[in-house]
Amino acid sequence: MLSSSFFQRWMSGMAAAVEEEADRLTELDSAIGDADHGSNLRRGFTAVAAALEKEPPDTPGGVLALAGRQLISTVGGASGPLYGTLLRRTGKGLPDAEEVSVAELAQALRAGVDAVAKLGGAAAGDKTMLDALFPGVEAMEQAPAAGAFAAARDAAESGALATVPLQARKGRASYLGERSIGHQDPGATSAALLLRTLAEVTV
Ligand code: ADP
Ligand code: MG
């Protein structure tokens, strides 16, 4: 079972991972966007880590809901409301309990990913964060609980790599038309990082 502390460590791990990868995320965004994805997420997850440390929620759902609210209120770019919605909706989809199962997280994450698709109007193959999130959540649902997070990480990382040959149909990168082809999507890259971080949290 996964405790609130597990979810806190997922979020603080993500803050550290974003710090480490910020330059790379911004570099990817400079090729097909406006070079702020790393700094957007750094600002957002720094605020998430600080808020969680100040007032640690006592349920897993509370941790993700607070994290989502922080992202929505601190990140100006498209990714703030999208990641904020992902975490808030996932948090709200978890049972109101001290601990939740891997299967319950997979189910809640599915609702979170669907909420991102609804908010941004994007579908699979549009070269967005969804191209890592859809395969990631799918793998988490399918794999046995013991290997679910590793499977989600692998699927999300493959999904992020698979955005390279795609033409962007949503977000800023879509303004480039065919010139968006040949670059990895920054949001798909950070979404894979979120699931990689999850796979690295010790239960
Ligand atoms: P902005 O585009 O406002 O500068 P960021 O650079 O922080 O915001 O985030 C860009 C990422 O957001 C893209 O790489 C893409 O993955 C994701 N994104 C943009 N628009 C959408 C959308 N409509 N649906 C899903 N993801 C999107
Ligand atoms: Mg940007």
PDB file of N, CA, C and O in Angstrom, residues 93-136:
ATOM      1  N   GLY A  93      -9.411  11.515  -7.325  1.00  0.00           N
ATOM      2  CA  GLY A  93      -9.890  10.181  -7.709  1.00  0.00           C
ATOM      3  C   GLY A  93      -9.442   9.080  -6.757  1.00  0.00           C
ATOM      4  O   GLY A  93      -9.894   7.935  -6.875  1.00  0.00           O
ATOM      5  N   LEU A  94      -8.547   9.411  -5.831  1.00  0.00           N
ATOM      6  CA  LEU A  94      -8.083   8.397  -4.869  1.00  0.00           C
ATOM      7  C   LEU A  94      -9.074   8.271  -3.721  1.00  0.00           C
ATOM      8  O   LEU A  94      -9.725   9.251  -3.348  1.00  0.00           O
ATOM      9  N   PRO A  95      -9.183   7.067  -3.132  1.00  0.00           N
ATOM     10  CA  PRO A  95     -10.058   6.916  -1.962  1.00  0.00           C
ATOM     11  C   PRO A  95      -9.562   7.822  -0.827  1.00  0.00           C
ATOM     12  O   PRO A  95      -8.365   8.070  -0.711  1.00  0.00           O
ATOM     13  N   ASP A  96     -10.481   8.315  -0.011  1.00  0.00           N
ATOM     14  CA  ASP A  96     -10.134   9.184   1.109  1.00  0.00           C
ATOM     15  C   ASP A  96      -9.647   8.305   2.267  1.00  0.00           C
ATOM     16  O   ASP A  96     -10.380   8.050   3.214  1.00  0.00           O
ATOM     17  N   ALA A  97      -8.411   7.810   2.125  1.00  0.00           N
ATOM     18  CA  ALA A  97      -7.879   6.855   3.104  1.00  0.00           C
ATOM     19  C   ALA A  97      -6.420   7.180   3.372  1.00  0.00           C
ATOM     20  O   ALA A  97      -5.795   7.920   2.609  1.00  0.00           O
ATOM     21  N   GLU A  98      -5.887   6.625   4.457  1.00  0.00           N
ATOM     22  CA  GLU A  98      -4.484   6.886   4.788  1.00  0.00           C
ATOM     23  C   GLU A  98      -3.526   6.236   3.810  1.00  0.00           C
ATOM     24  O   GLU A  98      -2.414   6.713   3.600  1.00  0.00           O
ATOM     25  N   GLU A  99      -3.971   5.109   3.223  1.00  0.00           N
ATOM     26  CA  GLU A  99      -3.131   4.415   2.258  1.00  0.00           C
ATOM     27  C   GLU A  99      -3.979   3.994   1.063  1.00  0.00           C
ATOM     28  O   GLU A  99      -5.171   3.709   1.218  1.00  0.00           O
ATOM     29  N   VAL A 100      -3.352   3.942  -0.103  1.00  0.00           N
ATOM     30  CA  VAL A 100      -4.075   3.495  -1.305  1.00  0.00           C
ATOM     31  C   VAL A 100      -3.246   2.416  -2.007  1.00  0.00           C
ATOM     32  O   VAL A 100      -2.033   2.305  -1.793  1.00  0.00           O
ATOM     33  N   SER A 101      -3.907   1.626  -2.843  1.00  0.00           N
ATOM     34  CA  SER A 101      -3.195   0.560  -3.550  1.00  0.00           C
ATOM     35  C   SER A 101      -2.682   1.068  -4.897  1.00  0.00           C
ATOM     36  O   SER A 101      -3.101   2.124  -5.388  1.00  0.00           O
ATOM     37  N   VAL A 102      -1.789   0.288  -5.495  1.00  0.00           N
ATOM     38  CA  VAL A 102      -1.274   0.613  -6.824  1.00  0.00           C
ATOM     39  C   VAL A 102      -2.418   0.648  -7.837  1.00  0.00           C
ATOM     40  O   VAL A 102      -2.492   1.533  -8.696  1.00  0.00           O
ATOM     41  N   ALA A 103      -3.350  -0.307  -7.703  1.00  0.00           N
ATOM     42  CA  ALA A 103      -4.489  -0.351  -8.639  1.00  0.00           C
ATOM     43  C   ALA A 103      -5.363   0.888  -8.493  1.00  0.00           C
ATOM     44  O   ALA A 103      -5.847   1.444  -9.487  1.00  0.00           O
ATOM     45  N   GLU A 104      -5.529   1.344  -7.240  1.00  0.00           N
ATOM     46  CA  GLU A 104      -6.324   2.566  -7.033  1.00  0.00           C
ATOM     47  C   GLU A 104      -5.621   3.787  -7.629  1.00  0.00           C
ATOM     48  O   GLU A 104      -6.262   4.673  -8.204  1.00  0.00           O
ATOM     49  N   LEU A 105      -4.292   3.816  -7.504  1.00  0.00           N
ATOM     50  CA  LEU A 105      -3.556   4.925  -8.113  1.00  0.00           C
ATOM     51  C   LEU A 105      -3.680   4.881  -9.634  1.00  0.00           C
ATOM     52  O   LEU A 105      -3.891   5.914 -10.281  1.00  0.00           O
ATOM     53  N   ALA A 106      -3.564   3.696 -10.209  1.00  0.00           N
ATOM     54  CA  ALA A 106      -3.670   3.577 -11.671  1.00  0.00           C
ATOM     55  C   ALA A 106      -5.033   4.074 -12.151  1.00  0.00           C
ATOM     56  O   ALA A 106      -5.131   4.806 -13.137  1.00  0.00           O
ATOM     57  N   GLN A 107      -6.065   3.708 -11.420  1.00  0.00           N
ATOM     58  CA  GLN A 107      -7.424   4.111 -11.792  1.00  0.00           C
ATOM     59  C   GLN A 107      -7.599   5.641 -11.680  1.00  0.00           C
ATOM     60  O   GLN A 107      -8.185   6.281 -12.556  1.00  0.00           O
ATOM     61  N   ALA A 108      -7.072   6.207 -10.599  1.00  0.00           N
ATOM     62  CA  ALA A 108      -7.187   7.659 -10.406  1.00  0.00           C
ATOM     63  C   ALA A 108      -6.360   8.407 -11.444  1.00  0.00           C
ATOM     64  O   ALA A 108      -6.778   9.443 -11.972  1.00  0.00           O
ATOM     65  N   LEU A 109      -5.170   7.861 -11.746  1.00  0.00           N
ATOM     66  CA  LEU A 109      -4.311   8.506 -12.745  1.00  0.00           C
ATOM     67  C   LEU A 109      -4.987   8.501 -14.116  1.00  0.00           C
ATOM     68  O   LEU A 109      -4.870   9.454 -14.885  1.00  0.00           O
ATOM     69  N   ARG A 110      -5.709   7.440 -14.405  1.00  0.00           N
ATOM     70  CA  ARG A 110      -6.453   7.384 -15.676  1.00  0.00           C
ATOM     71  C   ARG A 110      -7.439   8.558 -15.759  1.00  0.00           C
ATOM     72  O   ARG A 110      -7.536   9.241 -16.778  1.00  0.00           O
ATOM     73  N   ALA A 111      -8.129   8.810 -14.656  1.00  0.00           N
ATOM     74  CA  ALA A 111      -9.076   9.935 -14.641  1.00  0.00           C
ATOM     75  C   ALA A 111      -8.322  11.259 -14.794  1.00  0.00           C
ATOM     76  O   ALA A 111      -8.795  12.181 -15.469  1.00  0.00           O
ATOM     77  N   GLY A 112      -7.141  11.343 -14.171  1.00  0.00           N
ATOM     78  CA  GLY A 112      -6.329  12.554 -14.292  1.00  0.00           C
ATOM     79  C   GLY A 112      -5.873  12.787 -15.721  1.00  0.00           C
ATOM     80  O   GLY A 112      -5.940  13.908 -16.240  1.00  0.00           O
ATOM     81  N   VAL A 113      -5.413  11.730 -16.383  1.00  0.00           N
ATOM     82  CA  VAL A 113      -4.937  11.850 -17.765  1.00  0.00           C
ATOM     83  C   VAL A 113      -6.101  12.225 -18.688  1.00  0.00           C
ATOM     84  O   VAL A 113      -5.963  13.084 -19.571  1.00  0.00           O
ATOM     85  N   ASP A 114      -7.250  11.619 -18.456  1.00  0.00           N
ATOM     86  CA  ASP A 114      -8.420  11.963 -19.273  1.00  0.00           C
ATOM     87  C   ASP A 114      -8.818  13.428 -19.076  1.00  0.00           C
ATOM     88  O   ASP A 114      -9.244  14.095 -20.026  1.00  0.00           O
ATOM     89  N   ALA A 115      -8.653  13.925 -17.854  1.00  0.00           N
ATOM     90  CA  ALA A 115      -8.980  15.332 -17.587  1.00  0.00           C
ATOM     91  C   ALA A 115      -8.018  16.269 -18.327  1.00  0.00           C
ATOM     92  O   ALA A 115      -8.418  17.334 -18.808  1.00  0.00           O
ATOM     93  N   VAL A 116      -6.758  15.871 -18.446  1.00  0.00           N
ATOM     94  CA  VAL A 116      -5.783  16.663 -19.206  1.00  0.00           C
ATOM     95  C   VAL A 116      -6.191  16.704 -20.681  1.00  0.00           C
ATOM     96  O   VAL A 116      -6.157  17.760 -21.327  1.00  0.00           O
ATOM     97  N   ALA A 117      -6.594  15.558 -21.200  1.00  0.00           N
ATOM     98  CA  ALA A 117      -7.004  15.486 -22.611  1.00  0.00           C
ATOM     99  C   ALA A 117      -8.223  16.380 -22.853  1.00  0.00           C
ATOM    100  O   ALA A 117      -8.311  17.086 -23.861  1.00  0.00           O
ATOM    101  N   LYS A 118      -9.130  16.373 -21.899  1.00  0.00           N
ATOM    102  CA  LYS A 118     -10.347  17.175 -22.037  1.00  0.00           C
ATOM    103  C   LYS A 118     -10.007  18.672 -21.959  1.00  0.00           C
ATOM    104  O   LYS A 118     -10.461  19.461 -22.779  1.00  0.00           O
ATOM    105  N   LEU A 119      -9.177  19.039 -20.982  1.00  0.00           N
ATOM    106  CA  LEU A 119      -8.830  20.449 -20.805  1.00  0.00           C
ATOM    107  C   LEU A 119      -8.099  21.007 -22.021  1.00  0.00           C
ATOM    108  O   LEU A 119      -8.399  22.096 -22.494  1.00  0.00           O
ATOM    109  N   GLY A 120      -7.119  20.231 -22.522  1.00  0.00           N
ATOM    110  CA  GLY A 120      -6.285  20.742 -23.614  1.00  0.00           C
ATOM    111  C   GLY A 120      -6.812  20.389 -24.997  1.00  0.00           C
ATOM    112  O   GLY A 120      -6.278  20.856 -26.002  1.00  0.00           O
ATOM    113  N   GLY A 121      -7.832  19.554 -25.053  1.00  0.00           N
ATOM    114  CA  GLY A 121      -8.407  19.175 -26.344  1.00  0.00           C
ATOM    115  C   GLY A 121      -7.448  18.386 -27.222  1.00  0.00           C
ATOM    116  O   GLY A 121      -7.601  18.364 -28.443  1.00  0.00           O
ATOM    117  N   ALA A 122      -6.452  17.735 -26.621  1.00  0.00           N
ATOM    118  CA  ALA A 122      -5.472  16.989 -27.415  1.00  0.00           C
ATOM    119  C   ALA A 122      -5.770  15.486 -27.374  1.00  0.00           C
ATOM    120  O   ALA A 122      -6.400  14.988 -26.443  1.00  0.00           O
ATOM    121  N   ALA A 123      -5.316  14.801 -28.403  1.00  0.00           N
ATOM    122  CA  ALA A 123      -5.483  13.352 -28.500  1.00  0.00           C
ATOM    123  C   ALA A 123      -4.104  12.708 -28.642  1.00  0.00           C
ATOM    124  O   ALA A 123      -3.099  13.413 -28.810  1.00  0.00           O
ATOM    125  N   ALA A 124      -4.074  11.384 -28.575  1.00  0.00           N
ATOM    126  CA  ALA A 124      -2.814  10.655 -28.766  1.00  0.00           C
ATOM    127  C   ALA A 124      -2.246  10.999 -30.137  1.00  0.00           C
ATOM    128  O   ALA A 124      -2.996  11.082 -31.117  1.00  0.00           O
ATOM    129  N   GLY A 125      -0.934  11.217 -30.204  1.00  0.00           N
ATOM    130  CA  GLY A 125      -0.290  11.503 -31.489  1.00  0.00           C
ATOM    131  C   GLY A 125      -0.235  12.978 -31.841  1.00  0.00           C
ATOM    132  O   GLY A 125       0.305  13.347 -32.882  1.00  0.00           O
ATOM    133  N   ASP A 126      -0.751  13.848 -30.965  1.00  0.00           N
ATOM    134  CA  ASP A 126      -0.697  15.296 -31.223  1.00  0.00           C
ATOM    135  C   ASP A 126       0.627  15.913 -30.796  1.00  0.00           C
ATOM    136  O   ASP A 126       0.823  17.114 -30.897  1.00  0.00           O
ATOM    137  N   LYS A 127       1.553  15.083 -30.301  1.00  0.00           N
ATOM    138  CA  LYS A 127       2.872  15.531 -29.851  1.00  0.00           C
ATOM    139  C   LYS A 127       2.738  16.425 -28.615  1.00  0.00           C
ATOM    140  O   LYS A 127       3.139  17.596 -28.613  1.00  0.00           O
ATOM    141  N   THR A 128       2.154  15.868 -27.572  1.00  0.00           N
ATOM    142  CA  THR A 128       2.046  16.590 -26.295  1.00  0.00           C
ATOM    143  C   THR A 128       2.420  15.629 -25.167  1.00  0.00           C
ATOM    144  O   THR A 128       2.710  14.450 -25.396  1.00  0.00           O
ATOM    145  N   MET A 129       2.320  16.134 -23.946  1.00  0.00           N
ATOM    146  CA  MET A 129       2.564  15.323 -22.754  1.00  0.00           C
ATOM    147  C   MET A 129       1.702  14.053 -22.733  1.00  0.00           C
ATOM    148  O   MET A 129       2.081  13.058 -22.136  1.00  0.00           O
ATOM    149  N   LEU A 130       0.562  14.101 -23.417  1.00  0.00           N
ATOM    150  CA  LEU A 130      -0.315  12.922 -23.442  1.00  0.00           C
ATOM    151  C   LEU A 130       0.342  11.734 -24.134  1.00  0.00           C
ATOM    152  O   LEU A 130      -0.011  10.582 -23.852  1.00  0.00           O
ATOM    153  N   ASP A 131       1.300  12.001 -25.015  1.00  0.00           N
ATOM    154  CA  ASP A 131       1.958  10.891 -25.708  1.00  0.00           C
ATOM    155  C   ASP A 131       2.895  10.108 -24.793  1.00  0.00           C
ATOM    156  O   ASP A 131       3.324   9.007 -25.135  1.00  0.00           O
ATOM    157  N   ALA A 132       3.191  10.646 -23.630  1.00  0.00           N
ATOM    158  CA  ALA A 132       3.878   9.866 -22.582  1.00  0.00           C
ATOM    159  C   ALA A 132       2.871   9.380 -21.538  1.00  0.00           C
ATOM    160  O   ALA A 132       2.975   8.265 -21.028  1.00  0.00           O
ATOM    161  N   LEU A 133       1.875  10.222 -21.234  1.00  0.00           N
ATOM    162  CA  LEU A 133       0.923   9.877 -20.165  1.00  0.00           C
ATOM    163  C   LEU A 133      -0.007   8.731 -20.555  1.00  0.00           C
ATOM    164  O   LEU A 133      -0.267   7.836 -19.736  1.00  0.00           O
ATOM    165  N   PHE A 134      -0.513   8.739 -21.783  1.00  0.00           N
ATOM    166  CA  PHE A 134      -1.419   7.653 -22.198  1.00  0.00           C
ATOM    167  C   PHE A 134      -0.736   6.282 -22.120  1.00  0.00           C
ATOM    168  O   PHE A 134      -1.256   5.383 -21.453  1.00  0.00           O
ATOM    169  N   PRO A 135       0.418   6.092 -22.774  1.00  0.00           N
ATOM    170  CA  PRO A 135       1.061   4.774 -22.648  1.00  0.00           C
ATOM    171  C   PRO A 135       1.495   4.462 -21.217  1.00  0.00           C
ATOM    172  O   PRO A 135       1.458   3.302 -20.788  1.00  0.00           O
ATOM    173  N   GLY A 136       1.873   5.495 -20.459  1.00  0.00           N
ATOM    174  CA  GLY A 136       2.300   5.277 -19.074  1.00  0.00           C
ATOM    175  C   GLY A 136       1.168   4.722 -18.220  1.00  0.00           C
ATOM    176  O   GLY A 136       1.339   3.716 -17.516  1.00  0.00           O
TER     177      GLY A 136
END
